[in-house]
Amino acid sequence: AQTVTQSQPEMSVQEAETVTLSCTYDTSENNYYLFWYKQPPSRQMILVIRQEAYKQQNATENRFSVNFQKAAKSFSLKISDSQLGDTAMYFCAFASIYGSSNTGKLIFGQGTTLQVKP
Amino acid sequence: EAQVTQNPRYLITVTGKKLTVTCSQNMNHEYMSWYRQDPGLGLRQIYYSMNVEVTDKGDVPEGYKVSRKEKRNFPLILESPSPNQTSLYFCASSLSSERLDEQYFGPGTRLTVT
């Protein structure tokens, strides 16, 4: 069974600095998606960035980028130039794409609460 | 505007009183699912539906029921709520079970069972 682990329950960063959130996962599949979701105090789930496993190039979205290490099964999120609005809980998630294990389920990590300090 | 709506957004109820949380999407999506979020556990899937009239259990289905009579609606039913079902609930939808790259989440329903 697939699992996703976020080992940092809480993190903090000064405004304008860079922070990296860690995520590791376990799967025997070769094709899958990985995601980072942001959950601000409003509780809305907001997709930050996604990575398809067959793409070697790391995904980037403005100030957000990932370091995808497929062999190590690691998927970290880097937030550059942190802003107060980045304060939120961040979830790493895994989804199978094809095959009998594809039930459309997202498997989430435990979450990391990030506080950006002024 | 493409969206997933849930109602109610907040609910406080008592043990054993049946309740339904509604979920509706306006994107003609085939796939819908329900998750619950608990501290330290992330989100876990309760039930999912591949398309109309086809539903199946997720990882934590005990104490819940669902139905999918129409494509746009996927209500979550708690026949006899218990305090351990106090949680934050999310409905989600996507074009198909393989199109999770474009999954939409509802705003969440905070349920408290006393």
Coordinates of N, CA, C and O in Angstrom, one line a residue, chain A residues 6-115:
Chain A
Q6 N 5.1 13.1 6.1 CA 5.6 14.4 6.3 C 6.2 14.5 7.7 O 5.4 14.4 8.6
S7 N 7.4 14.6 7.8 CA 8.0 14.4 9.2 C 8.2 15.7 9.9 O 8.7 15.7 11.1
Q8 N 7.8 16.8 9.3 CA 7.9 18.1 10.0 C 6.5 18.6 10.3 O 5.8 19.2 9.5
P9 N 6.0 18.4 11.6 CA 4.7 18.9 11.9 C 4.5 20.4 11.8 O 3.5 20.9 11.4
E10 N 5.6 21.1 12.2 CA 5.5 22.6 12.2 C 6.9 23.2 11.7 O 7.9 22.6 12.0
M11 N 6.8 24.3 11.0 CA 8.0 25.0 10.6 C 7.6 26.5 10.6 O 6.5 26.9 10.5
S12 N 8.7 27.3 10.7 CA 8.5 28.7 10.6 C 9.7 29.3 9.7 O 10.7 28.7 9.6
V13 N 9.4 30.4 9.1 CA 10.4 31.1 8.3 C 10.1 32.6 8.4 O 9.0 33.1 8.6
Q14 N 11.2 33.4 8.2 CA 11.0 34.8 8.2 C 10.6 35.2 6.8 O 10.9 34.6 5.8
E15 N 9.8 36.3 6.8 CA 9.3 36.8 5.5 C 10.5 37.1 4.6 O 11.5 37.5 5.0
A16 N 10.3 36.8 3.3 CA 11.3 37.0 2.2 C 12.3 35.9 2.2 O 13.1 35.9 1.2
E17 N 12.4 35.0 3.1 CA 13.4 34.0 3.1 C 12.8 32.7 2.4 O 11.6 32.7 2.0
T18 N 13.6 31.7 2.3 CA 13.3 30.5 1.6 C 13.1 29.4 2.6 O 13.8 29.3 3.6
V19 N 12.1 28.5 2.4 CA 11.9 27.4 3.3 C 11.6 26.1 2.4 O 11.0 26.2 1.3
T20 N 12.0 25.0 2.9 CA 11.7 23.7 2.2 C 11.0 22.8 3.1 O 11.4 22.5 4.3
L21 N 9.9 22.3 2.6 CA 9.0 21.3 3.3 C 9.3 19.9 2.7 O 9.4 19.7 1.5
S22 N 9.4 18.9 3.6 CA 9.8 17.6 3.2 C 8.7 16.6 3.1 O 7.7 16.8 3.8
C23 N 8.8 15.7 2.1 CA 7.8 14.7 2.0 C 8.4 13.4 1.4 O 9.2 13.5 0.4
T24 N 8.2 12.3 2.0 CA 8.6 11.0 1.4 C 7.4 10.2 1.2 O 6.4 10.3 1.8
Y25 N 7.5 9.2 0.2 CA 6.4 8.4 -0.1 C 6.9 7.0 -0.4 O 8.1 6.8 -0.6
D26 N 6.0 6.1 -0.4 CA 6.3 4.7 -0.7 C 5.3 4.1 -1.7 O 4.1 4.2 -1.5
T27 N 5.8 3.6 -2.8 CA 5.0 3.0 -3.8 C 5.8 2.0 -4.6 O 7.0 2.2 -4.7
S28 N 5.1 1.0 -5.2 CA 5.8 0.1 -6.1 C 5.5 0.5 -7.6 O 5.9 -0.2 -8.5
E29 N 4.6 1.5 -7.7 CA 4.2 1.9 -9.1 C 5.2 2.7 -9.8 O 6.1 3.4 -9.1
N30 N 5.1 2.8 -11.1 CA 6.1 3.6 -11.8 C 5.5 4.9 -12.3 O 6.2 5.9 -12.5
N31 N 4.1 4.9 -12.5 CA 3.5 6.2 -13.0 C 2.5 6.7 -11.9 O 1.6 5.9 -11.5
Y32 N 2.7 7.9 -11.5 CA 1.8 8.4 -10.5 C 1.9 10.0 -10.5 O 2.8 10.5 -11.2
Y33 N 1.0 10.6 -9.8 CA 1.1 12.0 -9.5 C 1.5 12.3 -8.1 O 1.2 11.5 -7.2
L34 N 2.2 13.4 -7.9 CA 2.5 13.9 -6.6 C 2.0 15.4 -6.5 O 2.1 16.1 -7.5
F35 N 1.5 15.8 -5.4 CA 0.9 17.1 -5.3 C 1.4 17.7 -3.9 O 1.7 17.0 -3.0
W36 N 1.4 19.0 -4.0 CA 1.4 19.8 -2.7 C 0.1 20.7 -2.7 O -0.2 21.4 -3.7
Y37 N -0.6 20.6 -1.6 CA -1.8 21.4 -1.4 C -1.6 22.3 -0.2 O -0.9 22.0 0.8
K38 N -2.1 23.5 -0.3 CA -2.1 24.5 0.8 C -3.5 24.6 1.4 O -4.5 24.6 0.7
Q39 N -3.5 24.6 2.7 CA -4.8 24.8 3.4 C -4.6 26.0 4.4 O -4.1 25.9 5.5
P40 N -5.1 27.2 3.9 CA -5.0 28.4 4.8 C -6.1 28.3 5.9 O -6.8 27.3 5.9
P41 N -6.1 29.2 6.8 CA -7.1 29.2 7.9 C -8.5 29.1 7.4 O -9.4 28.6 8.1
S42 N -8.8 29.5 6.2 CA -10.2 29.3 5.6 C -10.5 27.9 5.4 O -11.7 27.5 5.1
R43 N -9.5 27.0 5.5 CA -9.7 25.5 5.3 C -9.8 25.1 3.9 O -9.9 23.9 3.6
Q44 N -9.9 26.0 3.0 CA -10.0 25.6 1.5 C -8.7 24.8 1.1 O -7.6 25.2 1.5
M45 N -8.9 23.8 0.4 CA -7.8 23.0 -0.2 C -7.4 23.6 -1.5 O -8.1 23.6 -2.5
I46 N -6.1 24.1 -1.6 CA -5.7 24.8 -2.8 C -4.5 24.1 -3.4 O -3.5 23.9 -2.7
L47 N -4.6 23.7 -4.6 CA -3.5 23.0 -5.2 C -2.3 24.0 -5.5 O -2.5 25.0 -6.1
V48 N -1.2 23.7 -5.0 CA 0.0 24.5 -5.1 C 0.8 24.1 -6.4 O 1.2 25.0 -7.2
I49 N 1.1 22.8 -6.5 CA 2.0 22.3 -7.5 C 1.8 20.8 -7.7 O 1.4 20.2 -6.7
R50 N 2.0 20.3 -8.9 CA 1.9 18.9 -9.1 C 3.0 18.4 -10.0 O 3.6 19.2 -10.8
Q51 N 3.3 17.2 -9.8 CA 4.4 16.6 -10.5 C 4.0 15.2 -11.1 O 3.4 14.4 -10.3
E52 N 4.3 15.0 -12.3 CA 4.0 13.6 -12.9 C 5.3 12.8 -12.8 O 6.3 13.3 -13.2
A53 N 5.2 11.6 -12.3 CA 6.4 10.8 -12.0 C 7.3 10.6 -13.3 O 8.5 10.4 -13.2
Y54 N 6.6 10.5 -14.5 CA 7.4 10.2 -15.6 C 8.2 11.4 -16.2 O 9.0 11.3 -17.1
K55 N 7.9 12.6 -15.6 CA 8.6 13.8 -16.0 C 9.8 14.0 -15.1 O 9.6 14.1 -13.9
Q56 N 11.0 14.0 -15.7 CA 12.2 14.2 -14.9 C 12.3 15.6 -14.4 O 12.9 15.9 -13.3
Q57 N 11.8 16.6 -15.2 CA 12.0 17.9 -14.8 C 11.2 18.3 -13.6 O 10.0 18.0 -13.6
N58 N 11.8 19.0 -12.7 CA 11.0 19.4 -11.5 C 10.0 20.5 -11.8 O 10.3 21.4 -12.6
A59 N 8.8 20.4 -11.3 CA 7.8 21.4 -11.5 C 8.0 22.7 -10.8 O 8.6 22.7 -9.7
T60 N 7.6 23.8 -11.4 CA 7.7 25.1 -10.7 C 6.5 25.9 -11.0 O 5.9 25.7 -12.1
E61 N 6.1 26.7 -10.0 CA 4.9 27.6 -10.2 C 5.3 28.8 -9.4 O 5.1 28.9 -8.2
N62 N 5.8 29.8 -10.2 CA 6.2 31.1 -9.6 C 7.2 30.9 -8.4 O 8.3 30.4 -8.7
R63 N 6.8 31.2 -7.2 CA 7.8 31.1 -6.1 C 7.9 29.7 -5.5 O 8.7 29.4 -4.6
F64 N 7.1 28.8 -6.0 CA 7.0 27.4 -5.5 C 7.7 26.4 -6.5 O 7.4 26.5 -7.7
S65 N 8.5 25.6 -6.0 CA 9.2 24.6 -6.8 C 9.4 23.3 -6.0 O 9.3 23.3 -4.8
V66 N 9.5 22.2 -6.7 CA 9.7 21.0 -6.0 C 11.1 20.4 -6.4 O 11.7 20.7 -7.4
N67 N 11.5 19.5 -5.5 CA 12.7 18.7 -5.8 C 12.2 17.2 -5.7 O 12.0 16.7 -4.7
F68 N 12.0 16.7 -6.9 CA 11.5 15.3 -7.1 C 12.6 14.4 -7.3 O 13.3 14.4 -8.3
Q69 N 12.8 13.5 -6.3 CA 13.8 12.4 -6.4 C 13.1 11.1 -6.5 O 12.8 10.5 -5.4
K70 N 12.9 10.6 -7.7 CA 12.1 9.4 -7.8 C 12.7 8.2 -7.2 O 12.0 7.4 -6.5
A71 N 14.0 8.0 -7.3 CA 14.6 6.8 -6.8 C 14.6 6.8 -5.3 O 14.4 5.8 -4.6
A72 N 14.7 8.0 -4.7 CA 14.7 8.1 -3.2 C 13.3 8.3 -2.7 O 13.1 8.3 -1.5
K73 N 12.3 8.4 -3.6 CA 10.9 8.6 -3.2 C 10.8 9.8 -2.3 O 10.2 9.7 -1.2
S74 N 11.3 10.9 -2.8 CA 11.3 12.1 -2.0 C 10.7 13.2 -2.9 O 10.9 13.3 -4.1
F75 N 9.9 14.1 -2.3 CA 9.2 15.1 -3.0 C 9.1 16.4 -2.1 O 8.1 16.6 -1.5
S76 N 10.1 17.2 -2.1 CA 10.1 18.4 -1.2 C 9.6 19.6 -1.9 O 9.7 19.7 -3.2
L77 N 9.0 20.5 -1.2 CA 8.5 21.8 -1.7 C 9.4 22.9 -1.2 O 9.6 23.1 0.0
K78 N 9.8 23.7 -2.1 CA 10.6 24.9 -1.8 C 9.8 26.2 -2.1 O 9.2 26.3 -3.2
I79 N 9.7 27.0 -1.0 CA 8.9 28.3 -1.2 C 10.0 29.4 -1.1 O 10.7 29.5 0.0
S80 N 10.1 30.1 -2.1 CA 11.1 31.2 -2.2 C 10.4 32.5 -1.9 O 9.2 32.7 -2.1
D81 N 11.2 33.5 -1.3 CA 10.6 34.8 -1.0 C 9.3 34.7 -0.3 O 8.2 35.2 -0.7
S82 N 9.3 34.0 0.9 CA 8.1 33.7 1.6 C 7.3 35.0 1.9 O 7.9 36.0 2.3
Q83 N 6.0 34.8 1.9 CA 5.1 35.9 2.1 C 4.2 35.6 3.3 O 3.9 34.4 3.5
L84 N 3.6 36.6 3.9 CA 2.7 36.3 5.1 C 1.6 35.4 4.6 O 1.1 34.6 5.4
G85 N 1.1 35.6 3.4 CA 0.0 34.8 2.9 C 0.3 33.4 2.7 O -0.6 32.6 2.4
D86 N 1.6 33.0 2.8 CA 2.0 31.6 2.7 C 1.7 30.8 4.0 O 1.8 29.6 4.0
T87 N 1.4 31.5 5.0 CA 1.1 30.9 6.3 C -0.1 30.0 6.1 O -1.2 30.4 5.7
A88 N 0.1 28.7 6.4 CA -1.0 27.7 6.1 C -0.4 26.3 6.5 O 0.7 26.2 6.9
M89 N -1.3 25.3 6.4 CA -0.9 24.0 6.5 C -0.7 23.5 5.1 O -1.5 23.8 4.2
Y90 N 0.4 22.7 4.9 CA 0.7 22.2 3.6 C 0.7 20.6 3.6 O 1.2 20.0 4.5
F91 N -0.1 20.1 2.6 CA -0.2 18.6 2.5 C 0.5 18.1 1.3 O 0.3 18.7 0.2
C92 N 1.3 17.1 1.4 CA 1.8 16.4 0.3 C 0.8 15.2 0.0 O 0.3 14.6 0.9
A93 N 0.6 14.9 -1.3 CA -0.3 13.9 -1.6 C 0.2 13.1 -2.8 O 0.9 13.6 -3.7
F94 N -0.2 11.8 -2.9 CA 0.1 10.9 -3.9 C -1.1 10.3 -4.6 O -2.1 10.1 -3.9
A95 N -1.1 10.1 -5.9 CA -2.2 9.5 -6.6 C -1.7 8.6 -7.7 O -0.8 9.0 -8.5
S96 N -2.2 7.4 -7.7 CA -1.9 6.4 -8.8 C -2.6 6.9 -10.0 O -3.6 7.5 -10.0
I97 N -2.0 6.6 -11.2 CA -2.6 7.0 -12.4 C -3.3 5.8 -13.1 O -4.5 6.0 -13.6
Y98 N -2.6 4.7 -13.2 CA -3.2 3.6 -14.0 C -3.2 2.4 -13.3 O -2.6 2.2 -12.2
G99 N -4.0 1.4 -13.8 CA -3.9 0.1 -13.2 C -5.0 -0.2 -12.2 O -5.8 0.7 -11.9
S100 N -5.0 -1.4 -11.7 CA -6.0 -1.8 -10.7 C -6.0 -1.0 -9.5 O -7.0 -1.0 -8.7
S101 N -4.9 -0.4 -9.1 CA -4.8 0.4 -7.9 C -5.4 1.8 -8.1 O -5.4 2.6 -7.1
N102 N -5.8 2.1 -9.3 CA -6.3 3.4 -9.5 C -7.8 3.5 -9.1 O -8.7 3.1 -9.9
T103 N -8.0 3.9 -7.9 CA -9.4 4.2 -7.5 C -9.7 5.7 -7.4 O -10.7 6.1 -6.9
G104 N -8.8 6.5 -7.9 CA -9.0 7.9 -7.9 C -8.6 8.5 -6.6 O -8.9 9.7 -6.3
K105 N -8.1 7.7 -5.7 CA -7.8 8.2 -4.3 C -6.5 9.0 -4.2 O -5.5 8.6 -4.8
L106 N -6.6 10.1 -3.5 CA -5.4 10.8 -3.1 C -5.0 10.3 -1.8 O -5.8 10.2 -0.8
I107 N -3.7 10.0 -1.6 CA -3.2 9.6 -0.3 C -2.4 10.8 0.2 O -1.4 11.2 -0.4
F108 N -2.8 11.3 1.4 CA -2.2 12.5 2.0 C -1.2 12.2 3.1 O -1.4 11.2 3.8
G109 N -0.3 13.1 3.2 CA 0.6 13.1 4.4 C -0.1 13.7 5.6 O -1.3 14.2 5.4
Q110 N 0.6 13.8 6.7 CA 0.0 14.3 7.9 C -0.1 15.8 7.9 O -0.9 16.4 8.7
G111 N 0.6 16.5 7.1 CA 0.5 17.9 7.0 C 1.7 18.6 7.8 O 2.2 18.0 8.8
T112 N 2.1 19.7 7.3 CA 3.1 20.6 7.9 C 2.5 22.0 8.0 O 2.1 22.6 7.0
T113 N 2.5 22.5 9.3 CA 2.0 23.8 9.5 C 3.2 24.8 9.3 O 4.2 24.7 10.0
L114 N 3.0 25.7 8.4 CA 4.1 26.7 8.1 C 3.6 28.1 8.6 O 2.5 28.5 8.3
Q115 N 4.4 28.7 9.4 CA 4.2 30.1 9.8 C 5.3 31.0 9.2 O 6.5 30.7 9.4

